[in-house]
N, CA, C and O atoms as a Tinker XYZ file with bonds, in Angstrom:
   544  protein
     1  N    206.167000   60.426000   25.199000    73     2
     2  CA   206.528000   59.139000   25.793000    64     1     3
     3  C    208.123000   58.663000   25.872000    63     2     4     5
     4  O    208.848000   58.641000   24.877000    81     3
     5  N    208.444000   58.381000   26.868000    73     3     6
     6  CA   209.889000   58.005000   27.032000    64     5     7
     7  C    210.334000   56.972000   26.164000    63     6     8     9
     8  O    209.603000   56.135000   25.633000    81     7
     9  N    211.639000   57.074000   26.036000    73     7    10
    10  CA   212.465000   56.485000   25.271000    64     9    11
    11  C    212.458000   54.852000   25.275000    63    10    12    13
    12  O    212.620000   54.504000   26.444000    81    11
    13  N    212.363000   53.993000   24.628000    73    11    14
    14  CA   211.831000   52.748000   24.619000    64    13    15
    15  C    213.683000   52.082000   25.149000    63    14    16    17
    16  O    214.651000   52.543000   24.544000    81    15
    17  N    213.842000   51.271000   26.017000    73    15    18
    18  CA   215.142000   50.650000   26.287000    64    17    19
    19  C    214.813000   49.241000   26.523000    63    18    20    21
    20  O    213.666000   48.872000   26.774000    81    19
    21  N    215.800000   48.472000   26.442000    73    19    22
    22  CA   215.777000   46.891000   26.316000    64    21    23
    23  C    216.772000   46.615000   27.916000    63    22    24    25
    24  O    217.692000   47.346000   28.284000    81    23
    25  N    216.344000   45.572000   28.536000    73    23    26
    26  CA   217.207000   45.205000   29.364000    64    25    27
    27  C    216.687000   43.622000   30.034000    63    26    28    29
    28  O    215.668000   43.023000   29.690000    81    27
    29  N    217.709000   43.155000   31.084000    73    27    30
    30  CA   217.115000   41.611000   31.295000    64    29    31
    31  C    216.405000   41.947000   32.731000    63    30    32    33
    32  O    216.831000   42.801000   33.509000    81    31
    33  N    215.310000   41.175000   32.942000    73    31    34
    34  CA   214.436000   41.097000   34.492000    64    33    35
    35  C    214.631000   39.858000   34.822000    63    34    36    37
    36  O    214.681000   39.103000   33.852000    81    35
    37  N    214.751000   39.409000   35.768000    73    35    38
    38  CA   214.759000   38.032000   36.483000    64    37    39
    39  C    213.552000   37.978000   37.149000    63    38    40    41
    40  O    213.192000   38.907000   37.872000    81    39
    41  N    212.694000   36.691000   36.927000    73    39    42
    42  CA   211.639000   36.051000   37.438000    64    41    43
    43  C    211.820000   35.973000   39.027000    63    42    44    45
    44  O    212.708000   35.304000   39.555000    81    43
    45  N    210.933000   36.688000   39.688000    73    43    46
    46  CA   211.036000   36.548000   41.397000    64    45    47
    47  C    210.089000   35.304000   41.526000    63    46    48    49
    48  O    210.485000   34.342000   42.183000    81    47
    49  N    208.693000   35.278000   40.852000    73    47    50
    50  CA   207.841000   33.929000   41.092000    64    49    51
    51  C    207.038000   34.064000   40.171000    63    50    52    53
    52  O    206.941000   35.130000   39.562000    81    51
    53  N    206.199000   32.838000   39.854000    73    51    54
    54  CA   205.279000   32.488000   38.770000    64    53    55
    55  C    204.339000   31.560000   39.381000    63    54    56    57
    56  O    204.708000   30.435000   39.719000    81    55
    57  N    203.125000   31.974000   39.545000    73    55    58
    58  CA   202.256000   30.819000   39.878000    64    57    59
    59  C    200.637000   31.245000   38.801000    63    58    60    61
    60  O    200.246000   32.287000   38.276000    81    59
    61  N    200.202000   30.139000   38.854000    73    59    62
    62  CA   198.578000   29.968000   38.082000    64    61    63
    63  C    197.630000   30.176000   39.181000    63    62    64    65
    64  O    197.419000   29.547000   40.218000    81    63
    65  N    196.978000   31.516000   38.532000    73    63    66
    66  CA   195.756000   32.150000   39.495000    64    65    67
    67  C    194.223000   30.970000   39.101000    63    66    68    69
    68  O    193.418000   30.446000   39.871000    81    67
    69  N    194.325000   30.920000   37.816000    73    67    70
    70  CA   193.115000   29.939000   37.236000    64    69    71
    71  C    193.440000   29.516000   35.951000    63    70    72    73
    72  O    194.288000   30.170000   35.345000    81    71
    73  N    192.954000   28.592000   35.443000    73    71    74
    74  CA   193.346000   28.053000   34.218000    64    73    75
    75  C    193.986000   28.504000   33.239000    63    74    76    77
    76  O    193.158000   29.106000   32.555000    81    75
    77  N    195.145000   28.577000   32.690000    73    75    78
    78  CA   195.634000   29.671000   31.539000    64    77    79
    79  C    195.892000   30.976000   32.161000    63    78    80    81
    80  O    196.083000   31.951000   31.433000    81    79
    81  N    195.916000   31.082000   33.379000    73    79    82
    82  CA   196.048000   32.753000   33.899000    64    81    83
    83  C    196.951000   32.753000   34.652000    63    82    84    85
    84  O    196.745000   31.986000   35.592000    81    83
    85  N    198.151000   33.408000   34.704000    73    83    86
    86  CA   199.467000   33.403000   35.449000    64    85    87
    87  C    199.792000   34.560000   35.771000    63    86    88    89
    88  O    199.555000   35.535000   35.058000    81    87
    89  N    200.429000   34.618000   36.980000    73    87    90
    90  CA   200.908000   35.561000   37.796000    64    89    91
    91  C    202.448000   35.700000   37.705000    63    90    92    93
    92  O    203.039000   34.695000   38.101000    81    91
    93  N    203.276000   36.770000   37.251000    73    91    94
    94  CA   204.483000   36.829000   37.083000    64    93    95
    95  C    205.115000   38.179000   37.654000    63    94    96    97
    96  O    204.931000   39.375000   37.426000    81    95
    97  N    205.870000   37.506000   38.424000    73    95    98
    98  CA   206.627000   38.672000   39.204000    64    97    99
    99  C    208.053000   39.120000   38.777000    63    98   100   101
   100  O    208.897000   38.324000   39.190000    81    99
   101  N    208.512000   40.042000   38.152000    73    99   102
   102  CA   209.728000   40.489000   37.727000    64   101   103
   103  C    210.644000   41.332000   38.352000    63   102   104   105
   104  O    210.378000   42.533000   38.369000    81   103
   105  N    211.616000   40.956000   38.840000    73   103   106
   106  CA   212.554000   42.231000   39.341000    64   105   107
   107  C    213.595000   42.685000   38.233000    63   106   108   109
   108  O    214.193000   41.938000   37.459000    81   107
   109  N    213.701000   44.297000   38.334000    73   107   110
   110  CA   214.757000   44.783000   37.358000    64   109   111
   111  C    215.850000   45.538000   38.105000    63   110   112   113
   112  O    215.793000   46.185000   39.151000    81   111
   113  N    216.914000   45.263000   37.235000    73   111   114
   114  CA   218.337000   46.240000   37.645000    64   113   115
   115  C    217.901000   47.792000   37.376000    63   114   116   117
   116  O    218.501000   48.646000   38.029000    81   115
   117  N    217.126000   48.113000   36.667000    73   115   118
   118  CA   217.063000   49.557000   36.528000    64   117   119
   119  C    215.641000   49.799000   36.395000    63   118   120   121
   120  O    214.836000   49.070000   36.975000    81   119
   121  N    215.177000   51.037000   35.475000    73   119   122
   122  CA   213.855000   51.333000   35.638000    64   121   123
   123  C    213.182000   50.520000   35.002000    63   122   124   125
   124  O    213.680000   49.821000   34.119000    81   123
   125  N    211.600000   50.460000   35.433000    73   123   126
   126  CA   210.851000   49.537000   35.033000    64   125   127
   127  C    210.756000   49.638000   33.707000    63   126   128   129
   128  O    210.828000   50.738000   33.159000    81   127
   129  N    210.543000   48.244000   32.875000    73   127   130
   130  CA   209.899000   48.247000   31.468000    64   129   131
   131  C    209.111000   46.990000   31.228000    63   130   132   133
   132  O    208.935000   46.010000   31.952000    81   131
   133  N    208.743000   47.236000   30.190000    73   131   134
   134  CA   207.885000   46.286000   29.827000    64   133   135
   135  C    208.186000   45.194000   28.606000    63   134   136   137
   136  O    209.042000   45.331000   27.731000    81   135
   137  N    207.376000   44.207000   28.747000    73   135   138
   138  CA   207.751000   43.150000   27.662000    64   137   139
   139  C    207.448000   43.354000   26.249000    63   138   140   141
   140  O    206.503000   44.058000   25.894000    81   139
   141  N    208.251000   42.737000   25.410000    73   139   142
   142  CA   207.815000   43.447000   23.897000    64   141   143
   143  C    206.407000   42.608000   23.511000    63   142   144   145
   144  O    206.521000   41.696000   22.691000    81   143
   145  N    205.803000   42.738000   23.772000    73   143   146
   146  CA   204.320000   42.270000   23.627000    64   145   147
   147  C    203.331000   43.012000   24.193000    63   146   148   149
   148  O    203.783000   43.975000   24.812000    81   147
   149  N    201.949000   42.899000   24.210000    73   147   150
   150  CA   200.796000   43.919000   25.017000    64   149   151
   151  C    200.658000   43.134000   26.152000    63   150   152   153
   152  O    199.929000   42.148000   26.039000    81   151
   153  N    201.255000   43.371000   27.348000    73   151   154
   154  CA   200.915000   42.624000   28.362000    64   153   155
   155  C    200.951000   43.769000   29.533000    63   154   156   157
   156  O    201.925000   44.520000   29.553000    81   155
   157  N    199.987000   43.911000   30.441000    73   155   158
   158  CA   199.571000   45.247000   30.974000    64   157   159
   159  C    200.458000   44.947000   32.488000    63   158   160   161
   160  O    200.450000   43.775000   32.866000    81   159
   161  N    200.991000   45.668000   33.097000    73   159   162
   162  CA   201.543000   45.803000   34.433000    64   161   163
   163  C    200.023000   45.938000   35.243000    63   162   164   165
   164  O    199.055000   46.647000   34.967000    81   163
   165  N    200.237000   44.944000   36.368000    73   163   166
   166  CA   198.980000   44.385000   37.532000    64   165   167
   167  C    199.675000   45.057000   38.465000    63   166   168   169
   168  O    198.847000   45.682000   39.127000    81   167
   169  N    200.786000   45.263000   38.873000    73   167   170
   170  CA   201.207000   45.872000   40.481000    64   169   171
   171  C    202.596000   46.089000   40.057000    63   170   172   173
   172  O    203.299000   45.433000   39.289000    81   171
   173  N    202.888000   47.395000   40.879000    73   171   174
   174  CA   204.292000   48.053000   40.913000    64   173   175
   175  C    204.929000   48.094000   42.509000    63   174   176   177
   176  O    204.471000   48.781000   43.422000    81   175
   177  N    205.794000   47.418000   42.574000    73   175   178
   178  CA   206.532000   47.556000   43.828000    64   177   179
   179  C    207.786000   48.309000   43.841000    63   178   180   181
   180  O    208.790000   47.613000   43.690000    81   179
   181  N    207.988000   49.719000   44.004000    73   179   182
   182  CA   208.944000   50.558000   43.579000    64   181   183
   183  C    210.084000   50.097000   44.656000    63   182   184   185
   184  O    211.276000   50.188000   44.361000    81   183
   185  N    209.707000   49.660000   45.758000    73   183   186
   186  CA   210.972000   49.717000   47.133000    64   185   187
   187  C    211.645000   48.534000   46.642000    63   186   188   189
   188  O    212.831000   48.574000   46.969000    81   187
   189  N    211.333000   47.446000   45.950000    73   187   190
   190  CA   211.673000   46.292000   45.409000    64   189   191
   191  C    212.332000   46.334000   44.084000    63   190   192   193
   192  O    213.311000   45.623000   43.857000    81   191
   193  N    211.741000   47.292000   43.029000    73   191   194
   194  CA   212.167000   47.253000   41.922000    64   193   195
   195  C    211.678000   46.016000   41.024000    63   194   196   197
   196  O    212.305000   45.331000   40.216000    81   195
   197  N    210.032000   45.954000   41.542000    73   195   198
   198  CA   209.601000   44.749000   40.735000    64   197   199
   199  C    207.739000   45.324000   40.095000    63   198   200   201
   200  O    207.007000   46.234000   40.484000    81   199
   201  N    207.601000   44.450000   39.190000    73   199   202
   202  CA   206.689000   44.399000   38.728000    64   201   203
   203  C    205.468000   43.243000   38.787000    63   202   204   205
   204  O    205.924000   42.169000   39.180000    81   203
   205  N    204.340000   43.210000   38.557000    73   203   206
   206  CA   203.439000   41.979000   38.691000    64   205   207
   207  C    202.846000   41.997000   37.350000    63   206   208   209
   208  O    202.077000   42.904000   37.032000    81   207
   209  N    203.130000   41.129000   36.612000    73   207   210
   210  CA   202.309000   40.701000   35.103000    64   209   211
   211  C    201.363000   39.700000   35.452000    63   210   212   213
   212  O    201.699000   38.722000   36.121000    81   211
   213  N    199.945000   39.918000   34.954000    73   211   214
   214  CA   199.052000   38.734000   34.827000    64   213   215
   215  C    198.235000   38.759000   33.547000    63   214   216   217
   216  O    197.514000   39.647000   33.093000    81   215
   217  N    198.533000   37.568000   33.089000    73   215   218
   218  CA   198.646000   37.167000   31.852000    64   217   219
   219  C    197.694000   35.864000   31.472000    63   218   220   221
   220  O    197.659000   35.007000   32.355000    81   219
   221  N    196.890000   35.590000   30.234000    73   219   222
   222  CA   196.586000   34.671000   29.831000    64   221   223
   223  C    197.268000   34.099000   28.884000    63   222   224   225
   224  O    197.738000   34.836000   28.017000    81   223
   225  N    197.478000   32.773000   28.809000    73   223   226
   226  CA   198.345000   31.773000   27.841000    64   225   227
   227  C    197.501000   32.005000   26.462000    63   226   228   229
   228  O    196.436000   31.392000   26.387000    81   227
   229  N    197.878000   32.831000   25.371000    73   227   230
   230  CA   197.394000   32.776000   24.350000    64   229   231
   231  C    197.739000   32.309000   22.962000    63   230   232   233
   232  O    197.044000   32.188000   21.953000    81   231
   233  N    199.323000   32.026000   23.258000    73   231   234
   234  CA   200.063000   31.585000   22.143000    64   233   235
   235  C    201.499000   31.067000   22.529000    63   234   236   237
   236  O    201.868000   30.720000   23.651000    81   235
   237  N    202.201000   31.087000   21.416000    73   235   238
   238  CA   203.744000   30.535000   22.049000    64   237   239
   239  C    204.468000   31.227000   22.914000    63   238   240   241
   240  O    205.121000   30.733000   23.832000    81   239
   241  N    204.346000   32.743000   22.567000    73   239   242
   242  CA   205.035000   33.561000   23.521000    64   241   243
   243  C    204.748000   33.743000   25.163000    63   242   244   245
   244  O    205.500000   34.119000   26.062000    81   243
   245  N    203.453000   33.351000   25.176000    73   243   246
   246  CA   202.869000   33.457000   26.616000    64   245   247
   247  C    202.980000   31.982000   27.182000    63   246   248   249
   248  O    203.449000   31.820000   28.309000    81   247
   249  N    202.616000   31.050000   26.526000    73   247   250
   250  CA   203.094000   29.906000   26.627000    64   249   251
   251  C    204.505000   29.563000   27.580000    63   250   252   253
   252  O    204.654000   28.966000   28.646000    81   251
   253  N    205.461000   30.260000   26.626000    73   251   254
   254  CA   206.708000   30.231000   26.779000    64   253   255
   255  C    206.985000   30.905000   28.440000    63   254   256   257
   256  O    207.788000   30.500000   29.280000    81   255
   257  N    206.263000   31.760000   28.511000    73   255   258
   258  CA   206.721000   32.751000   30.016000    64   257   259
   259  C    206.114000   31.784000   31.244000    63   258   260   261
   260  O    206.705000   31.565000   32.302000    81   259
   261  N    204.746000   31.232000   30.852000    73   259   262
   262  CA   204.254000   30.308000   32.103000    64   261   263
   263  C    205.070000   29.358000   32.337000    63   262   264   265
   264  O    204.764000   28.709000   33.337000    81   263
   265  N    206.081000   28.988000   31.751000    73   263   266
   266  CA   207.300000   28.035000   32.099000    64   265   267
   267  C    208.251000   28.738000   33.060000    63   266   268   269
   268  O    208.969000   28.104000   33.833000    81   267
   269  N    208.240000   29.753000   33.005000    73   267   270
   270  CA   209.595000   30.263000   33.791000    64   269   271
   271  C    209.314000   30.272000   34.731000    63   270   272   273
   272  O    208.117000   30.362000   35.005000    81   271
   273  N    210.482000   30.163000   35.913000    73   271   274
   274  CA   210.654000   29.849000   37.223000    64   273   275
   275  C    211.573000   30.825000   37.712000    63   274   276   277
   276  O    212.410000   31.377000   36.997000    81   275
   277  N    211.368000   31.101000   39.308000    73   275   278
   278  CA   212.369000   31.879000   39.813000    64   277   279
   279  C    213.865000   31.538000   39.718000    63   278   280   281
   280  O    214.522000   30.534000   39.994000    81   279
   281  N    214.242000   33.114000   39.077000    73   279   282
   282  CA   215.801000   32.998000   38.864000    64   281   283
   283  C    216.125000   32.941000   37.358000    63   282   284   285
   284  O    217.296000   33.003000   36.983000    81   283
   285  N    215.104000   32.824000   36.498000    73   283   286
   286  CA   215.233000   32.874000   34.925000    64   285   287
   287  C    215.240000   34.291000   34.716000    63   286   288   289
   288  O    214.718000   35.079000   35.505000    81   287
   289  N    215.996000   34.720000   33.352000    73   287   290
   290  CA   215.870000   35.858000   33.089000    64   289   291
   291  C    214.621000   36.179000   31.577000    63   290   292   293
   292  O    214.276000   35.276000   30.814000    81   291
   293  N    214.289000   37.187000   31.498000    73   291   294
   294  CA   213.533000   37.597000   30.247000    64   293   295
   295  C    213.912000   38.999000   29.841000    63   294   296   297
   296  O    213.851000   39.979000   30.584000    81   295
   297  N    214.299000   38.994000   28.624000    73   295   298
   298  CA   214.249000   40.154000   27.783000    64   297   299
   299  C    213.018000   41.157000   27.718000    63   298   300   301
   300  O    212.034000   40.938000   27.012000    81   299
   301  N    213.149000   42.127000   28.415000    73   299   302
   302  CA   212.158000   43.251000   28.081000    64   301   303
   303  C    212.587000   44.340000   27.610000    63   302   304   305
   304  O    213.764000   44.683000   27.494000    81   303
   305  N    211.131000   45.228000   27.170000    73   303   306
   306  CA   211.764000   46.643000   26.435000    64   305   307
   307  C    210.472000   47.403000   26.730000    63   306   308   309
   308  O    209.340000   46.922000   26.669000    81   307
   309  N    210.802000   48.673000   27.062000    73   307   310
   310  CA   209.645000   49.555000   27.222000    64   309   311
   311  C    210.122000   51.009000   27.476000    63   310   312   313
   312  O    211.325000   51.270000   27.503000    81   311
   313  N    209.255000   51.864000   27.645000    73   311   314
   314  CA   207.569000   51.494000   27.613000    64   313   315
   315  C    207.093000   51.518000   26.550000    63   314   316   317
   316  O    207.501000   52.245000   25.644000    81   315
   317  N    205.939000   50.561000   26.445000    73   315   318
   318  CA   205.110000   50.607000   25.229000    64   317   319
   319  C    203.649000   50.544000   25.606000    63   318   320   321
   320  O    203.284000   50.194000   26.728000    81   319
   321  N    202.754000   50.925000   24.553000    73   319   322
   322  CA   201.002000   51.154000   25.147000    64   321   323
   323  C    201.131000   52.315000   25.556000    63   322   324   325
   324  O    202.045000   53.138000   25.554000    81   323
   325  N    199.938000   52.280000   25.965000    73   323   326
   326  CA   199.357000   53.454000   26.929000    64   325   327
   327  C    199.143000   53.276000   28.396000    63   326   328   329
   328  O    198.737000   52.194000   28.821000    81   327
   329  N    199.349000   54.102000   29.053000    73   327   330
   330  CA   199.091000   54.159000   30.561000    64   329   331
   331  C    197.627000   54.793000   30.915000    63   330   332   333
   332  O    196.834000   55.008000   29.998000    81   331
   333  N    197.296000   55.083000   32.256000    73   331   334
   334  CA   196.220000   55.617000   32.966000    64   333   335
   335  C    196.790000   57.297000   33.475000    63   334   336   337
   336  O    197.913000   57.584000   33.888000    81   335
   337  N    195.723000   58.131000   33.299000    73   335   338
   338  CA   196.360000   59.198000   33.984000    64   337   339
   339  C    195.354000   59.421000   35.142000    63   338   340   341
   340  O    194.273000   59.980000   34.957000    81   339
   341  N    195.812000   58.903000   36.483000    73   339   342
   342  CA   194.923000   58.922000   37.589000    64   341   343
   343  C    194.344000   60.523000   37.853000    63   342   344   345
   344  O    195.028000   61.525000   37.642000    81   343
   345  N    193.017000   60.532000   38.331000    73   343   346
   346  CA   192.490000   61.849000   38.622000    64   345   347
   347  C    191.946000   61.535000   40.263000    63   346   348   349
   348  O    191.638000   60.469000   40.796000    81   347
   349  N    191.969000   62.699000   40.707000    73   347   350
   350  CA   191.426000   62.745000   42.270000    64   349   351
   351  C    189.584000   62.663000   42.226000    63   350   352   353
   352  O    188.925000   63.014000   41.246000    81   351
   353  N    189.123000   62.237000   43.240000    73   351   354
   354  CA   187.578000   62.192000   43.373000    64   353   355
   355  C    187.169000   60.688000   43.295000    63   354   356   357
   356  O    187.997000   59.789000   43.447000    81   355
   357  N    185.957000   60.484000   43.072000    73   355   358
   358  CA   185.442000   59.085000   42.898000    64   357   359
   359  C    185.581000   58.576000   41.771000    63   358   360   361
   360  O    185.217000   59.215000   40.784000    81   359
   361  N    186.137000   57.313000   41.645000    73   359   362
   362  CA   186.319000   56.528000   40.429000    64   361   363
   363  C    185.503000   55.527000   39.988000    63   362   364   365
   364  O    184.915000   55.051000   40.959000    81   363
   365  N    185.202000   54.998000   38.983000    73   363   366
   366  CA   184.727000   53.826000   38.919000    64   365   367
   367  C    185.358000   52.797000   37.690000    63   366   368   369
   368  O    185.345000   53.084000   36.493000    81   367
   369  N    185.746000   51.913000   38.102000    73   367   370
   370  CA   186.885000   50.985000   37.040000    64   369   371
   371  C    185.851000   49.735000   36.769000    63   370   372   373
   372  O    185.143000   49.159000   37.595000    81   371
   373  N    185.976000   49.503000   35.425000    73   371   374
   374  CA   185.278000   48.636000   34.771000    64   373   375
   375  C    185.867000   47.831000   33.982000    63   374   376   377
   376  O    186.515000   48.377000   33.089000    81   375
   377  N    185.863000   46.414000   34.012000    73   375   378
   378  CA   186.945000   45.651000   32.845000    64   377   379
   379  C    186.737000   44.380000   33.161000    63   378   380   381
   380  O    186.272000   43.950000   34.216000    81   379
   381  N    187.045000   43.858000   32.345000    73   379   382
   382  CA   186.446000   41.961000   32.214000    64   381   383
   383  C    187.621000   41.046000   31.856000    63   382   384   385
   384  O    188.410000   41.683000   31.159000    81   383
   385  N    187.990000   39.920000   32.049000    73   383   386
   386  CA   188.669000   38.922000   31.806000    64   385   387
   387  C    189.941000   39.443000   31.818000    63   386   388   389
   388  O    190.212000   40.229000   32.726000    81   387
   389  N    190.962000   39.112000   30.822000    73   387   390
   390  CA   192.678000   39.600000   30.775000    64   389   391
   391  C    192.593000   41.053000   31.137000    63   390   392   393
   392  O    193.625000   41.428000   31.693000    81   391
   393  N    191.625000   42.049000   30.986000    73   391   394
   394  CA   191.784000   43.432000   31.206000    64   393   395
   395  C    191.616000   44.108000   32.514000    63   394   396   397
   396  O    191.690000   45.320000   32.711000    81   395
   397  N    191.305000   42.884000   33.658000    73   395   398
   398  CA   191.302000   43.292000   34.982000    64   397   399
   399  C    192.901000   43.478000   35.176000    63   398   400   401
   400  O    193.086000   44.572000   35.708000    81   399
   401  N    193.849000   42.953000   34.989000    73   399   402
   402  CA   194.941000   43.082000   35.965000    64   401   403
   403  C    195.411000   44.706000   35.922000    63   402   404   405
   404  O    195.894000   45.255000   36.912000    81   403
   405  N    195.199000   45.396000   34.625000    73   403   406
   406  CA   195.737000   46.838000   34.783000    64   405   407
   407  C    195.087000   47.677000   35.502000    63   406   408   409
   408  O    195.623000   48.724000   35.867000    81   407
   409  N    193.722000   47.337000   35.854000    73   407   410
   410  CA   193.089000   47.962000   36.847000    64   409   411
   411  C    193.354000   47.883000   38.107000    63   410   412   413
   412  O    192.853000   48.770000   38.798000    81   411
   413  N    194.209000   46.820000   38.815000    73   411   414
   414  CA   194.689000   46.506000   40.135000    64   413   415
   415  C    195.621000   47.797000   40.420000    63   414   416   417
   416  O    195.407000   48.597000   41.330000    81   415
   417  N    196.730000   47.874000   39.461000    73   415   418
   418  CA   197.723000   49.025000   39.517000    64   417   419
   419  C    196.968000   50.470000   39.803000    63   418   420   421
   420  O    197.189000   51.122000   40.823000    81   419
   421  N    196.193000   50.820000   38.930000    73   419   422
   422  CA   195.443000   52.064000   38.598000    64   421   423
   423  C    194.668000   52.324000   39.993000    63   422   424   425
   424  O    194.870000   53.404000   40.548000    81   423
   425  N    193.745000   51.339000   40.618000    73   423   426
   426  CA   193.435000   51.250000   41.716000    64   425   427
   427  C    193.993000   51.867000   43.041000    63   426   428   429
   428  O    193.570000   52.622000   43.915000    81   427
   429  N    195.270000   51.112000   42.742000    73   427   430
   430  CA   196.009000   51.503000   44.118000    64   429   431
   431  C    196.465000   53.013000   44.077000    63   430   432   433
   432  O    196.676000   53.598000   45.139000    81   431
   433  N    196.597000   53.552000   43.051000    73   431   434
   434  CA   197.210000   54.707000   42.617000    64   433   435
   435  C    196.218000   56.121000   42.754000    63   434   436   437
   436  O    196.640000   57.277000   42.770000    81   435
   437  N    194.732000   55.667000   42.851000    73   435   438
   438  CA   193.704000   56.676000   42.867000    64   437   439
   439  C    193.507000   57.313000   44.139000    63   438   440   441
   440  O    193.817000   56.618000   45.106000    81   439
   441  N    193.112000   58.348000   44.351000    73   439   442
   442  CA   192.781000   58.877000   45.777000    64   441   443
   443  C    191.292000   59.006000   45.573000    63   442   444   445
   444  O    190.704000   59.026000   44.492000    81   443
   445  N    190.749000   59.095000   46.844000    73   443   446
   446  CA   189.288000   59.141000   46.781000    64   445   447
   447  C    188.827000   57.897000   46.507000    63   446   448   449
   448  O    189.581000   56.959000   46.248000    81   447
   449  N    187.183000   57.786000   46.559000    73   447   450
   450  CA   186.696000   56.541000   46.325000    64   449   451
   451  C    186.612000   55.925000   45.189000    63   450   452   453
   452  O    186.326000   56.485000   44.131000    81   451
   453  N    186.873000   54.648000   45.331000    73   451   454
   454  CA   187.104000   53.912000   44.057000    64   453   455
   455  C    186.050000   52.440000   44.124000    63   454   456   457
   456  O    185.990000   51.650000   45.065000    81   455
   457  N    185.467000   52.395000   43.144000    73   455   458
   458  CA   184.411000   51.148000   42.982000    64   457   459
   459  C    184.892000   50.237000   41.713000    63   458   460   461
   460  O    185.100000   50.635000   40.567000    81   459
   461  N    184.983000   49.234000   42.097000    73   459   462
   462  CA   185.396000   48.355000   40.546000    64   461   463
   463  C    184.186000   47.405000   40.399000    63   462   464   465
   464  O    183.556000   46.965000   41.361000    81   463
   465  N    183.902000   47.111000   39.001000    73   463   466
   466  CA   183.027000   46.238000   38.719000    64   465   467
   467  C    183.851000   45.289000   37.469000    63   466   468   469
   468  O    184.283000   45.628000   36.368000    81   467
   469  N    183.848000   44.101000   38.110000    73   467   470
   470  CA   184.883000   42.968000   37.381000    64   469   471
   471  C    183.871000   41.967000   36.773000    63   470   472   473
   472  O    182.920000   41.452000   37.361000    81   471
   473  N    184.267000   41.780000   35.435000    73   471   474
   474  CA   183.398000   40.708000   34.698000    64   473   475
   475  C    184.191000   39.431000   34.300000    63   474   476   477
   476  O    185.303000   39.603000   33.800000    81   475
   477  N    183.677000   38.040000   34.492000    73   475   478
   478  CA   184.511000   37.194000   34.069000    64   477   479
   479  C    183.523000   35.953000   33.234000    63   478   480   481
   480  O    182.323000   35.728000   33.390000    81   479
   481  N    184.434000   35.321000   32.385000    73   479   482
   482  CA   183.801000   34.199000   31.386000    64   481   483
   483  C    183.124000   33.355000   32.167000    63   482   484   485
   484  O    181.954000   33.063000   31.919000    81   483
   485  N    183.743000   32.904000   33.131000    73   483   486
   486  CA   183.261000   31.898000   34.173000    64   485   487
   487  C    183.341000   31.900000   35.500000    63   486   488   489
   488  O    183.675000   33.014000   35.905000    81   487
   489  N    183.127000   30.890000   36.601000    73   487   490
   490  CA   183.121000   31.178000   38.116000    64   489   491
   491  C    184.479000   31.102000   38.426000    63   490   492   493
   492  O    184.679000   30.819000   39.607000    81   491
   493  N    185.603000   31.285000   37.655000    73   491   494
   494  CA   186.887000   31.347000   38.043000    64   493   495
   495  C    187.074000   32.857000   38.046000    63   494   496   497
   496  O    187.139000   33.515000   37.008000    81   495
   497  N    187.169000   33.438000   39.439000    73   495   498
   498  CA   187.299000   34.983000   39.495000    64   497   499
   499  C    188.806000   35.384000   40.021000    63   498   500   501
   500  O    188.953000   35.778000   41.178000    81   499
   501  N    189.672000   35.291000   39.318000    73   499   502
   502  CA   191.146000   35.648000   39.598000    64   501   503
   503  C    191.291000   37.166000   39.865000    63   502   504   505
   504  O    190.708000   38.047000   39.233000    81   503
   505  N    192.323000   37.379000   41.093000    73   503   506
   506  CA   192.443000   39.002000   41.522000    64   505   507
   507  C    191.167000   39.478000   42.113000    63   506   508   509
   508  O    191.175000   40.623000   42.565000    81   507
   509  N    190.216000   38.877000   42.175000    73   507   510
   510  CA   189.045000   39.555000   42.641000    64   509   511
   511  C    189.345000   40.199000   44.670000    63   510   512   513
   512  O    188.677000   41.018000   45.302000    81   511
   513  N    190.427000   39.492000   45.065000    73   511   514
   514  CA   190.429000   39.554000   46.636000    64   513   515
   515  C    191.806000   40.674000   46.724000    63   514   516   517
   516  O    192.122000   41.351000   47.702000    81   515
   517  N    192.431000   40.623000   45.487000    73   515   518
   518  CA   193.585000   41.707000   45.651000    64   517   519
   519  C    192.721000   43.047000   45.478000    63   518   520   521
   520  O    193.257000   43.917000   46.165000    81   519
   521  N    191.678000   43.503000   44.874000    73   519   522
   522  CA   191.032000   44.645000   44.896000    64   521   523
   523  C    190.579000   45.234000   46.200000    63   522   524   525
   524  O    190.519000   46.417000   46.536000    81   523
   525  N    190.268000   44.115000   46.875000    73   523   526
   526  CA   189.531000   44.404000   48.395000    64   525   527
   527  C    190.053000   45.792000   49.532000    63   526   528   529
   528  O    189.352000   46.483000   50.272000    81   527
   529  N    191.426000   45.820000   49.307000    73   527   530
   530  CA   192.061000   46.992000   50.210000    64   529   531
   531  C    192.008000   48.544000   49.599000    63   530   532   533
   532  O    192.076000   49.585000   50.253000    81   531
   533  N    191.853000   48.382000   47.999000    73   531   534
   534  CA   191.817000   49.202000   47.297000    64   533   535
   535  C    190.275000   50.153000   47.006000    63   534   536   537
   536  O    190.151000   51.378000   46.990000    81   535
   537  N    189.311000   49.177000   46.814000    73   535   538
   538  CA   188.115000   49.680000   46.065000    64   537   539
   539  C    187.003000   48.612000   46.537000    63   538   540   541
   540  O    187.295000   47.535000   47.057000    81   539
   541  N    185.917000   48.978000   46.328000    73   539   542
   542  CA   184.332000   48.407000   46.934000    64   541   543
   543  C    183.783000   48.063000   45.827000    63   542   544
   544  O    182.641000   47.603000   45.821000    81   543
């Protein structure tokens, strides 16, 4: 695992996708880093040196993140947790709720046929349309 580093990231945009579910794009002055809490990466834009996090407000820390606006900075550290090991061939990705966001970056990185099965606790289906170009 790579050595953990700390840096400041700049908020590029913040939007509410569904009640209590937020999309946060962060720009980095250096290599990609994660927040010092378990929030998965939803998308990576390597050309712009940005990552997208989609998270649910669950406590004081994520409530604070939900109030961040473009231009604000956030201290980040990483890498933390475990990633995916992409393989070639047919892939079926299954996830539900706040476990859906990290599957988007994975779907975009896979070669071959990709199918996704998404589960939601209610009728609000955040990110569903984001998968369309990458999976069936």
